[in-house]
């Protein structure tokens, strides 16, 4: 972000408009609407800057534009020269006006037309009466602060009030009824509301794969307790002033043990906080969300679970391979490759059964043992092209090969930072094409007659191209 967005109070202040033309007239209209007093000049002289709060220029001689820019910078006066970003100290954004709500969209001077397109999209989303809702909040501002001195309580009340009946009445222009409804809601508000915990699935890493409920809770949270699989792009969607607490884990190193995480959630909620426990994937799929929910509810606190897109679903979507298919896979098994007390606690006989898809989570380190166990149970595996562990994230990495030639050593470029998910495919589903057709939105083609006539080996994703069998 090169330009810092701010809003200037220009009520009753003088601004200089140097030059002529439609572009400058448009600037003059905007500045006048903000209460500024425009001063017009055709040519530049330093004396014009006396008492000026801001300067804009367009259509003036080149030497005057440069002189204005240099003089304003020397005096610390914000200056804007239309379509000349190298001479600008500030840029004028595209504006959505719902007074007193104002939204500014800028492109840093790179693409003003694109900023205008974004403004048009926002215009279609926001209600024309949104400004009346803001005016309602301004009317009750002092009363809200007096009734709810606690910041968290005040924020929670406003989150509800500005989307509830009072806001709807204000949007419709029914001001008296809106004020009555707001006052009633304020009288009934809790001065010290109880805290709560929300176990929220952050999905496979792509910010646009968050659920709408997850996005809403991130905007309402007082504190966010997150693990290492939650990328910065997702955390950026949370409230700016929300406290962030990192409790990430890597294999054999837990910076905060699970028991302490449970206690942390309880303590924060008891302080009246709205806590979002943000977990990669889905909280209830190998995320220890069940333990956290039990701890919170045992303390007598409210705990809500918001599901997320788990890694197996993201891998399937990225690869274009269905997890279930009426002619190939009638069941789906999710299994963890994580060891407990130094050993894999896995039912290999059930994993080797045909007619199913097996998705293995946290299986990078134990991949040789997983491979050997499935083969020993009677399955025949051969390697396939890689399926991304962090399938929905840009720059995602594939895990190492799983084939008889793999000797348990990581290959070049193997990264374990993303959430790893290896998978075994059922026999007849091996005909699914890899890679999927570019830009295709359809499921991969599956030649049923060919698969019925010819048995297929059970492949496991994870091999780089050189390891294809």
Short mmCIF file of C-alpha atoms in Angstrom, two decimals:
data_model
loop_
_atom_site.label_atom_id
_atom_site.label_comp_id
_atom_site.label_asym_id
_atom_site.label_seq_id
_atom_site.Cartn_x
_atom_site.Cartn_y
_atom_site.Cartn_z
CA UNK A 1 0.00 0.00 0.00
CA UNK A 2 1.88 3.07 -1.25
CA UNK A 3 -0.75 5.72 -0.45
CA UNK A 4 -2.15 6.03 3.06
CA UNK A 5 -5.93 6.64 2.93
CA UNK A 6 -7.14 9.56 5.05
CA UNK A 7 -10.14 11.90 5.10
CA UNK A 8 -9.42 15.65 5.34
CA UNK A 9 -11.70 18.14 7.06
CA UNK A 10 -11.79 21.09 4.61
CA UNK A 11 -14.80 22.89 6.03
CA UNK A 12 -14.24 26.63 5.55
CA UNK A 13 -10.65 26.20 4.34
CA UNK A 14 -9.12 27.62 1.16
CA UNK A 15 -7.92 25.34 -1.64
CA UNK A 16 -6.06 26.33 -4.80
CA UNK A 17 -7.29 25.24 -8.24
CA UNK A 18 -4.62 25.98 -10.86
CA UNK A 19 -5.42 25.80 -14.59
CA UNK A 20 -8.68 25.13 -16.41
CA UNK A 21 -10.81 22.42 -18.01
CA UNK A 22 -13.44 19.81 -17.17
CA UNK A 23 -11.16 17.77 -14.92
CA UNK A 24 -10.44 20.79 -12.73
CA UNK A 25 -14.11 21.71 -12.62
CA UNK A 26 -14.92 18.21 -11.36
CA UNK A 27 -12.31 18.64 -8.59
CA UNK A 28 -13.84 22.00 -7.71
CA UNK A 29 -17.30 20.46 -7.36
CA UNK A 30 -16.02 17.72 -5.03
CA UNK A 31 -14.09 20.17 -2.88
CA UNK A 32 -17.05 22.53 -2.64
CA UNK A 33 -19.28 19.61 -1.58
CA UNK A 34 -16.81 18.97 1.26
CA UNK A 35 -17.15 22.60 2.42
CA UNK A 36 -13.89 23.93 0.97
CA UNK A 37 -13.50 27.44 -0.51
CA UNK A 38 -11.88 27.13 -3.96
CA UNK A 39 -9.46 29.79 -5.24
CA UNK A 40 -8.96 29.71 -9.02
CA UNK A 41 -5.80 30.78 -10.87
CA UNK A 42 -4.67 30.37 -14.47
CA UNK A 43 -0.91 30.71 -13.81
CA UNK A 44 1.19 29.85 -10.77
CA UNK A 45 3.02 32.13 -8.39
CA UNK A 46 4.29 31.22 -4.89
CA UNK A 47 2.08 33.91 -3.32
CA UNK A 48 -1.00 31.84 -4.25
CA UNK A 49 -0.07 29.27 -1.59
CA UNK A 50 -0.53 31.60 1.38
CA UNK A 51 -3.26 30.17 3.64
CA UNK A 52 -3.90 27.23 1.32
CA UNK A 53 -4.83 23.82 2.81
CA UNK A 54 -4.65 21.87 -0.43
CA UNK A 55 -3.90 22.40 -4.14
CA UNK A 56 -5.13 20.80 -7.36
CA UNK A 57 -4.03 21.48 -10.92
CA UNK A 58 -5.01 20.53 -14.48
CA UNK A 59 -4.71 22.23 -17.85
CA UNK A 60 -1.97 24.66 -16.76
CA UNK A 61 1.36 25.15 -18.59
CA UNK A 62 3.95 22.43 -17.89
CA UNK A 63 6.34 24.77 -16.08
CA UNK A 64 3.54 25.90 -13.78
CA UNK A 65 2.60 22.32 -12.90
CA UNK A 66 6.19 21.51 -11.91
CA UNK A 67 6.58 24.76 -9.99
CA UNK A 68 3.35 24.12 -8.05
CA UNK A 69 4.36 20.56 -7.16
CA UNK A 70 7.81 21.62 -5.92
CA UNK A 71 6.49 24.57 -3.93
CA UNK A 72 3.72 22.51 -2.26
CA UNK A 73 6.14 19.77 -1.27
CA UNK A 74 8.51 22.34 0.20
CA UNK A 75 5.70 23.80 2.32
CA UNK A 76 4.04 20.48 3.22
CA UNK A 77 0.84 21.28 1.32
CA UNK A 78 -0.97 18.29 -0.23
CA UNK A 79 -0.99 18.67 -4.04
CA UNK A 80 -2.71 16.79 -6.84
CA UNK A 81 -1.96 17.18 -10.55
CA UNK A 82 -4.53 15.40 -12.70
CA UNK A 83 -3.09 12.38 -14.57
CA UNK A 84 0.45 13.17 -13.39
CA UNK A 85 1.09 10.80 -10.45
CA UNK A 86 4.81 11.71 -10.36
CA UNK A 87 3.82 15.30 -9.43
CA UNK A 88 1.19 14.32 -6.86
CA UNK A 89 1.45 14.35 -3.09
CA UNK A 90 -2.00 12.79 -2.89
CA UNK A 91 -4.43 11.15 -5.28
CA UNK A 92 -8.18 11.66 -5.53
CA UNK A 93 -10.02 8.34 -5.19
CA UNK A 94 -13.27 7.16 -6.69
CA UNK A 95 -15.95 7.99 -4.12
CA UNK A 96 -19.10 6.29 -2.88
CA UNK A 97 -21.11 8.92 -1.02
CA UNK A 98 -23.71 7.91 1.55
CA UNK A 99 -23.18 10.94 3.75
CA UNK A 100 -21.95 10.64 6.46
CA UNK A 101 -20.65 7.29 5.19
CA UNK A 102 -17.97 7.86 2.56
CA UNK A 103 -16.02 5.13 0.78
CA UNK A 104 -12.88 5.95 -1.18
CA UNK A 105 -11.35 3.58 -3.75
CA UNK A 106 -7.88 4.27 -5.09
CA UNK A 107 -5.49 2.52 -7.46
CA UNK A 108 -2.39 4.54 -6.63
CA UNK A 109 -2.79 6.30 -9.94
CA UNK A 110 -2.22 3.05 -11.82
CA UNK A 111 -5.76 2.44 -13.08
CA UNK A 112 -8.34 5.14 -12.24
CA UNK A 113 -10.81 3.47 -14.62
CA UNK A 114 -10.59 0.26 -12.60
CA UNK A 115 -11.20 2.19 -9.38
CA UNK A 116 -14.35 3.63 -10.94
CA UNK A 117 -15.51 0.12 -11.88
CA UNK A 118 -15.02 -1.01 -8.29
CA UNK A 119 -17.01 2.02 -7.12
CA UNK A 120 -19.88 1.07 -9.41
CA UNK A 121 -19.96 -2.43 -7.94
CA UNK A 122 -20.05 -1.08 -4.42
CA UNK A 123 -22.83 1.34 -5.36
CA UNK A 124 -25.03 -1.60 -6.34
CA UNK A 125 -24.50 -3.32 -2.99
CA UNK A 126 -25.01 -0.49 -0.51
CA UNK A 127 -28.54 0.65 0.29
CA UNK A 128 -29.30 4.26 -0.68
CA UNK A 129 -30.47 4.90 2.90
CA UNK A 130 -27.23 3.76 4.53
CA UNK A 131 -26.38 7.35 5.44
CA UNK A 132 -29.57 7.57 7.51
CA UNK A 133 -28.39 4.58 9.55
CA UNK A 134 -25.09 6.36 10.24
CA UNK A 135 -27.02 9.49 11.23
CA UNK A 136 -29.05 7.39 13.69
CA UNK A 137 -25.86 6.08 15.29
CA UNK A 138 -24.47 9.62 15.53
CA UNK A 139 -27.67 10.79 17.28
CA UNK A 140 -27.24 8.15 20.00
CA UNK A 141 -23.44 8.28 20.22
CA UNK A 142 -23.21 9.91 23.65
CA UNK A 143 -26.08 7.86 25.06
CA UNK A 144 -24.43 4.62 23.95
CA UNK A 145 -21.11 5.58 25.56
CA UNK A 146 -22.84 6.53 28.81
CA UNK A 147 -24.95 3.36 28.92
CA UNK A 148 -22.14 1.00 27.83
CA UNK A 149 -18.75 2.28 29.06
CA UNK A 150 -17.10 -1.07 28.30
CA UNK A 151 -15.68 -1.02 24.75
CA UNK A 152 -16.40 -4.69 24.02
CA UNK A 153 -20.00 -4.35 25.24
CA UNK A 154 -20.50 -1.20 23.21
CA UNK A 155 -19.11 -2.76 20.06
CA UNK A 156 -21.29 -5.83 20.45
CA UNK A 157 -24.41 -3.71 20.93
CA UNK A 158 -23.67 -1.58 17.87
CA UNK A 159 -22.98 -4.66 15.73
CA UNK A 160 -26.50 -5.85 16.52
CA UNK A 161 -28.29 -2.50 16.54
CA UNK A 162 -26.92 -1.28 13.20
CA UNK A 163 -28.17 -4.39 11.43
CA UNK A 164 -31.42 -4.83 13.32
CA UNK A 165 -34.94 -3.34 13.23
CA UNK A 166 -33.83 0.19 14.10
CA UNK A 167 -31.42 0.25 11.15
CA UNK A 168 -34.06 -1.09 8.79
CA UNK A 169 -36.49 1.63 9.86
CA UNK A 170 -33.81 4.29 9.35
CA UNK A 171 -33.04 3.01 5.84
CA UNK A 172 -36.71 3.31 5.00
CA UNK A 173 -36.75 6.94 6.14
CA UNK A 174 -38.92 6.32 9.22
CA UNK A 175 -36.74 8.38 11.53
CA UNK A 176 -39.00 8.64 14.59
CA UNK A 177 -39.71 4.92 14.67
CA UNK A 178 -36.02 4.16 14.14
CA UNK A 179 -35.02 6.30 17.12
CA UNK A 180 -37.64 4.65 19.32
CA UNK A 181 -36.45 1.16 18.35
CA UNK A 182 -32.80 2.10 18.92
CA UNK A 183 -33.57 3.58 22.34
CA UNK A 184 -35.47 0.44 23.37
CA UNK A 185 -32.59 -1.78 22.27
CA UNK A 186 -30.11 0.38 24.20
CA UNK A 187 -32.20 0.16 27.38
CA UNK A 188 -32.21 -3.63 27.10
CA UNK A 189 -28.47 -3.94 26.30
CA UNK A 190 -26.21 -5.83 28.71
CA UNK A 191 -23.54 -3.64 30.26
CA UNK A 192 -21.23 -6.64 30.61
CA UNK A 193 -22.23 -9.32 28.06
CA UNK A 194 -21.02 -12.86 28.50
CA UNK A 195 -18.07 -13.98 26.40
CA UNK A 196 -18.22 -16.73 23.79
CA UNK A 197 -15.94 -18.98 21.76
CA UNK A 198 -16.37 -19.75 18.06
CA UNK A 199 -14.38 -22.63 16.56
CA UNK A 200 -14.03 -21.43 12.97
CA UNK A 201 -12.67 -23.41 10.05
CA UNK A 202 -10.34 -21.26 7.93
CA UNK A 203 -10.46 -23.71 5.03
CA UNK A 204 -7.48 -24.81 2.93
CA UNK A 205 -5.81 -21.41 2.84
CA UNK A 206 -7.53 -19.37 0.11
CA UNK A 207 -9.25 -16.35 1.61
CA UNK A 208 -12.14 -16.56 -0.85
CA UNK A 209 -12.97 -20.08 0.37
CA UNK A 210 -14.00 -18.83 3.82
CA UNK A 211 -17.67 -19.26 4.60
CA UNK A 212 -19.80 -16.13 4.96
CA UNK A 213 -20.35 -16.91 8.63
CA UNK A 214 -16.60 -17.24 9.21
CA UNK A 215 -16.06 -13.87 7.53
CA UNK A 216 -18.75 -12.24 9.67
CA UNK A 217 -17.26 -13.63 12.89
CA UNK A 218 -13.78 -12.43 11.95
CA UNK A 219 -15.27 -8.96 11.64
CA UNK A 220 -16.88 -9.20 15.08
CA UNK A 221 -14.12 -10.91 17.08
CA UNK A 222 -12.39 -9.24 20.01
CA UNK A 223 -9.55 -11.75 19.89
CA UNK A 224 -8.43 -14.35 17.33
CA UNK A 225 -6.52 -17.44 18.44
CA UNK A 226 -5.03 -18.98 15.29
CA UNK A 227 -2.74 -21.80 14.23
CA UNK A 228 0.13 -21.83 11.73
CA UNK A 229 -2.01 -23.11 8.84
CA UNK A 230 -3.98 -19.87 8.72
CA UNK A 231 -2.31 -17.60 6.14
CA UNK A 232 -1.86 -13.85 6.48
CA UNK A 233 -4.44 -13.29 3.70
CA UNK A 234 -7.15 -14.78 5.92
CA UNK A 235 -6.05 -12.91 9.05
CA UNK A 236 -6.15 -9.66 7.06
CA UNK A 237 -9.91 -10.13 6.70
CA UNK A 238 -10.39 -9.78 10.47
CA UNK A 239 -11.07 -6.56 12.34
CA UNK A 240 -7.95 -4.37 12.41
CA UNK A 241 -8.07 -3.85 16.16
CA UNK A 242 -8.80 -7.47 17.05
CA UNK A 243 -6.09 -9.03 19.19
CA UNK A 244 -4.26 -11.90 17.48
CA UNK A 245 -2.71 -14.78 19.45
CA UNK A 246 -0.56 -17.37 17.65
CA UNK A 247 -0.71 -20.93 19.01
CA UNK A 248 0.69 -22.78 15.98
CA UNK A 249 2.12 -26.27 16.10
CA UNK A 250 4.65 -28.14 14.01
CA UNK A 251 5.62 -31.78 14.32
CA UNK A 252 7.24 -32.52 17.69
CA UNK A 253 7.08 -28.84 18.68
CA UNK A 254 3.99 -27.25 20.16
CA UNK A 255 4.67 -23.64 21.13
CA UNK A 256 1.50 -23.79 23.23
CA UNK A 257 0.37 -27.25 24.44
CA UNK A 258 -3.25 -28.18 23.78
CA UNK A 259 -4.21 -28.01 27.46
CA UNK A 260 -2.96 -24.42 27.60
CA UNK A 261 -4.90 -23.53 24.44
CA UNK A 262 -8.06 -24.88 26.06
CA UNK A 263 -7.40 -22.84 29.20
CA UNK A 264 -6.65 -19.72 27.11
CA UNK A 265 -10.00 -19.94 25.31
CA UNK A 266 -11.84 -20.28 28.60
CA UNK A 267 -9.97 -17.38 30.22
CA UNK A 268 -10.57 -15.00 27.31
CA UNK A 269 -14.28 -15.84 27.14
CA UNK A 270 -14.65 -15.34 30.90
CA UNK A 271 -13.21 -11.84 30.41
CA UNK A 272 -16.25 -11.09 28.21
CA UNK A 273 -14.40 -11.45 24.93
CA UNK A 274 -15.87 -12.73 21.68
CA UNK A 275 -13.18 -15.30 20.83
CA UNK A 276 -12.63 -16.79 17.38
CA UNK A 277 -10.49 -19.92 17.44
CA UNK A 278 -9.35 -19.97 13.82
CA UNK A 279 -8.16 -23.36 12.60
CA UNK A 280 -6.93 -24.50 9.19
CA UNK A 281 -9.39 -26.69 7.30
CA UNK A 282 -12.33 -27.80 9.44
CA UNK A 283 -12.20 -27.65 13.27
CA UNK A 284 -13.65 -31.14 13.65
CA UNK A 285 -11.43 -32.96 11.12
CA UNK A 286 -8.12 -33.79 12.83
CA UNK A 287 -8.10 -30.30 14.32
CA UNK A 288 -8.70 -31.16 18.00
CA UNK A 289 -11.78 -28.98 17.89
CA UNK A 290 -13.71 -31.55 19.88
CA UNK A 291 -11.34 -31.20 22.84
CA UNK A 292 -11.59 -27.41 22.75
CA UNK A 293 -15.38 -27.49 22.56
CA UNK A 294 -15.57 -29.84 25.55
CA UNK A 295 -13.27 -27.59 27.60
CA UNK A 296 -15.25 -24.43 26.81
CA UNK A 297 -18.65 -26.00 27.51
CA UNK A 298 -17.35 -27.62 30.70
CA UNK A 299 -16.59 -24.09 31.91
CA UNK A 300 -20.23 -23.15 31.31
CA UNK A 301 -19.51 -20.97 28.29
CA UNK A 302 -21.12 -20.78 24.86
CA UNK A 303 -19.21 -22.51 22.05
CA UNK A 304 -20.24 -22.40 18.37
CA UNK A 305 -18.64 -24.45 15.61
CA UNK A 306 -18.35 -23.01 12.09
CA UNK A 307 -17.26 -25.65 9.56
CA UNK A 308 -14.60 -25.03 6.95
CA UNK A 309 -13.50 -26.65 3.69
CA UNK A 310 -11.18 -29.47 4.62
CA UNK A 311 -7.95 -30.31 2.73
CA UNK A 312 -9.32 -33.47 1.10
CA UNK A 313 -12.11 -31.50 -0.58
CA UNK A 314 -9.68 -28.83 -1.74
CA UNK A 315 -7.26 -31.42 -3.17
CA UNK A 316 -10.09 -33.12 -5.04
CA UNK A 317 -11.34 -29.85 -6.49
CA UNK A 318 -7.85 -28.75 -7.53
CA UNK A 319 -7.05 -32.09 -9.15
CA UNK A 320 -10.43 -32.44 -10.80
CA UNK A 321 -10.84 -35.92 -9.31
CA UNK A 322 -14.13 -36.72 -7.53
CA UNK A 323 -13.85 -38.18 -4.05
CA UNK A 324 -16.94 -40.31 -4.71
CA UNK A 325 -18.32 -41.76 -7.92
CA UNK A 326 -21.21 -44.14 -8.46
CA UNK A 327 -19.04 -46.54 -10.50
CA UNK A 328 -15.83 -46.25 -8.50
CA UNK A 329 -16.05 -45.01 -4.93
CA UNK A 330 -19.10 -45.55 -2.75
CA UNK A 331 -17.38 -44.37 0.42
CA UNK A 332 -14.79 -41.88 1.59
CA UNK A 333 -12.36 -42.47 4.45
CA UNK A 334 -10.43 -39.70 6.18
CA UNK A 335 -7.49 -40.98 8.19
CA UNK A 336 -4.60 -39.34 10.02
CA UNK A 337 -0.98 -40.33 9.46
CA UNK A 338 -0.05 -38.77 12.79
CA UNK A 339 1.51 -41.17 15.26
CA UNK A 340 0.42 -41.69 18.83
CA UNK A 341 3.01 -42.90 21.32
CA UNK A 342 5.39 -43.49 18.43
CA UNK A 343 3.19 -45.74 16.30
CA UNK A 344 0.55 -45.50 13.58
CA UNK A 345 -2.85 -46.40 14.95
CA UNK A 346 -4.42 -47.20 11.58
CA UNK A 347 -6.67 -50.05 10.41
CA UNK A 348 -4.80 -50.93 7.22
CA UNK A 349 -7.19 -53.75 6.36
CA UNK A 350 -10.10 -51.31 6.05
CA UNK A 351 -7.98 -48.87 4.03
CA UNK A 352 -7.09 -51.60 1.54
CA UNK A 353 -10.74 -52.36 0.77
CA UNK A 354 -11.80 -51.57 -2.83
CA UNK A 355 -14.54 -49.18 -3.84
CA UNK A 356 -13.46 -46.29 -1.64
CA UNK A 357 -11.32 -43.18 -1.59
CA UNK A 358 -8.83 -42.75 1.25
CA UNK A 359 -7.56 -39.28 2.23
CA UNK A 360 -4.58 -39.27 4.57
CA UNK A 361 -3.91 -36.18 6.67
CA UNK A 362 -0.55 -35.34 8.27
CA UNK A 363 1.05 -38.25 6.48
CA UNK A 364 4.31 -36.84 5.11
CA UNK A 365 6.66 -38.17 7.79
CA UNK A 366 4.91 -41.53 8.07
CA UNK A 367 4.36 -41.97 4.33
CA UNK A 368 6.69 -45.02 4.01
CA UNK A 369 4.91 -46.78 6.89
CA UNK A 370 1.49 -45.90 5.49
CA UNK A 371 2.49 -47.17 2.07
CA UNK A 372 3.92 -50.41 3.47
CA UNK A 373 0.90 -51.02 5.69
CA UNK A 374 -1.64 -50.60 2.87
CA UNK A 375 0.37 -52.88 0.57
CA UNK A 376 0.76 -55.49 3.31
CA UNK A 377 -3.01 -55.45 3.77
CA UNK A 378 -3.49 -56.53 0.16
CA UNK A 379 -3.75 -53.31 -1.87
CA UNK A 380 -1.69 -52.71 -4.99
CA UNK A 381 -0.41 -49.17 -5.23
CA UNK A 382 1.31 -47.33 -8.00
CA UNK A 383 2.34 -43.70 -8.06
CA UNK A 384 0.48 -40.92 -9.82
CA UNK A 385 1.01 -37.28 -10.58
CA UNK A 386 1.13 -35.09 -7.48
CA UNK A 387 -1.87 -33.68 -5.72
CA UNK A 388 -1.19 -30.46 -3.88
CA UNK A 389 -1.23 -30.54 -0.10
CA UNK A 390 -2.38 -26.96 0.17
CA UNK A 391 -4.50 -27.42 -2.89
CA UNK A 392 -6.32 -24.13 -2.81
CA UNK A 393 -3.33 -21.92 -2.10
CA UNK A 394 -1.13 -20.20 -4.64
CA UNK A 395 2.36 -21.67 -4.81
CA UNK A 396 1.22 -24.86 -3.14
CA UNK A 397 3.66 -27.72 -2.91
CA UNK A 398 3.22 -31.42 -3.58
CA UNK A 399 4.34 -34.05 -1.13
CA UNK A 400 6.98 -36.70 -1.83
CA UNK A 401 6.52 -39.78 -3.99
CA UNK A 402 4.83 -42.92 -2.77
CA UNK A 403 5.96 -45.84 -4.90
CA UNK A 404 8.17 -48.93 -4.54
CA UNK A 405 11.09 -46.80 -5.75
CA UNK A 406 10.67 -44.21 -3.03
CA UNK A 407 13.19 -44.81 -0.24
CA UNK A 408 11.81 -42.49 2.40
CA UNK A 409 13.94 -39.44 1.59
CA UNK A 410 12.41 -36.08 0.66
CA UNK A 411 12.79 -35.07 -2.96
CA UNK A 412 14.21 -31.74 -4.10
CA UNK A 413 11.69 -28.96 -3.64
CA UNK A 414 9.64 -30.93 -1.12
CA UNK A 415 7.99 -28.54 1.32
CA UNK A 416 6.10 -29.53 4.43
CA UNK A 417 4.81 -26.09 5.39
CA UNK A 418 1.32 -26.55 3.86
CA UNK A 419 -1.23 -28.94 5.41
CA UNK A 420 -0.28 -32.26 3.82
CA UNK A 421 -2.88 -34.60 2.40
CA UNK A 422 -1.91 -37.76 0.53
CA UNK A 423 -4.57 -39.96 -0.95
CA UNK A 424 -5.23 -43.40 -2.25
CA UNK A 425 -7.63 -43.76 -5.18
CA UNK A 426 -10.03 -46.64 -5.82
CA UNK A 427 -9.50 -49.02 -8.73
CA UNK A 428 -11.92 -47.77 -11.39
CA UNK A 429 -11.39 -44.09 -10.60
CA UNK A 430 -7.83 -44.25 -11.94
CA UNK A 431 -9.09 -43.33 -15.41
CA UNK A 432 -9.74 -39.76 -14.28
CA UNK A 433 -7.51 -37.56 -16.36
CA UNK A 434 -4.54 -35.78 -14.83
CA UNK A 435 -3.98 -32.92 -15.07
CA UNK A 436 -7.54 -31.68 -15.54
CA UNK A 437 -8.24 -29.63 -18.69
CA UNK A 438 -7.30 -25.95 -18.26
CA UNK A 439 -10.15 -23.74 -17.03
CA UNK A 440 -12.48 -26.73 -17.03
CA UNK A 441 -15.40 -26.52 -14.61
CA UNK A 442 -16.64 -30.04 -15.32
CA UNK A 443 -15.75 -33.27 -13.59
CA UNK A 444 -12.99 -35.27 -15.32
CA UNK A 445 -14.09 -37.77 -17.98
CA UNK A 446 -14.38 -41.31 -16.75
CA UNK A 447 -14.45 -44.13 -19.32
CA UNK A 448 -16.73 -46.58 -17.54
CA UNK A 449 -16.63 -49.36 -20.11
CA UNK A 450 -12.86 -49.36 -20.18
CA UNK A 451 -12.65 -49.44 -16.41
CA UNK A 452 -15.06 -52.35 -16.19
CA UNK A 453 -13.03 -54.34 -18.68
CA UNK A 454 -9.60 -53.59 -17.25
CA UNK A 455 -8.73 -53.66 -13.57
CA UNK A 456 -6.85 -50.64 -12.37
CA UNK A 457 -4.10 -50.45 -9.79
CA UNK A 458 -4.73 -48.40 -6.68
CA UNK A 459 -2.70 -45.18 -7.10
CA UNK A 460 -1.54 -42.83 -4.40
CA UNK A 461 -1.08 -39.15 -5.12
CA UNK A 462 2.21 -37.57 -4.22
CA UNK A 463 4.71 -38.65 -6.84
CA UNK A 464 6.49 -36.04 -8.94
CA UNK A 465 6.32 -36.60 -12.70
CA UNK A 466 9.61 -38.54 -12.74
CA UNK A 467 8.15 -41.14 -10.41
CA UNK A 468 5.11 -42.09 -12.49
CA UNK A 469 4.63 -45.80 -12.75
#
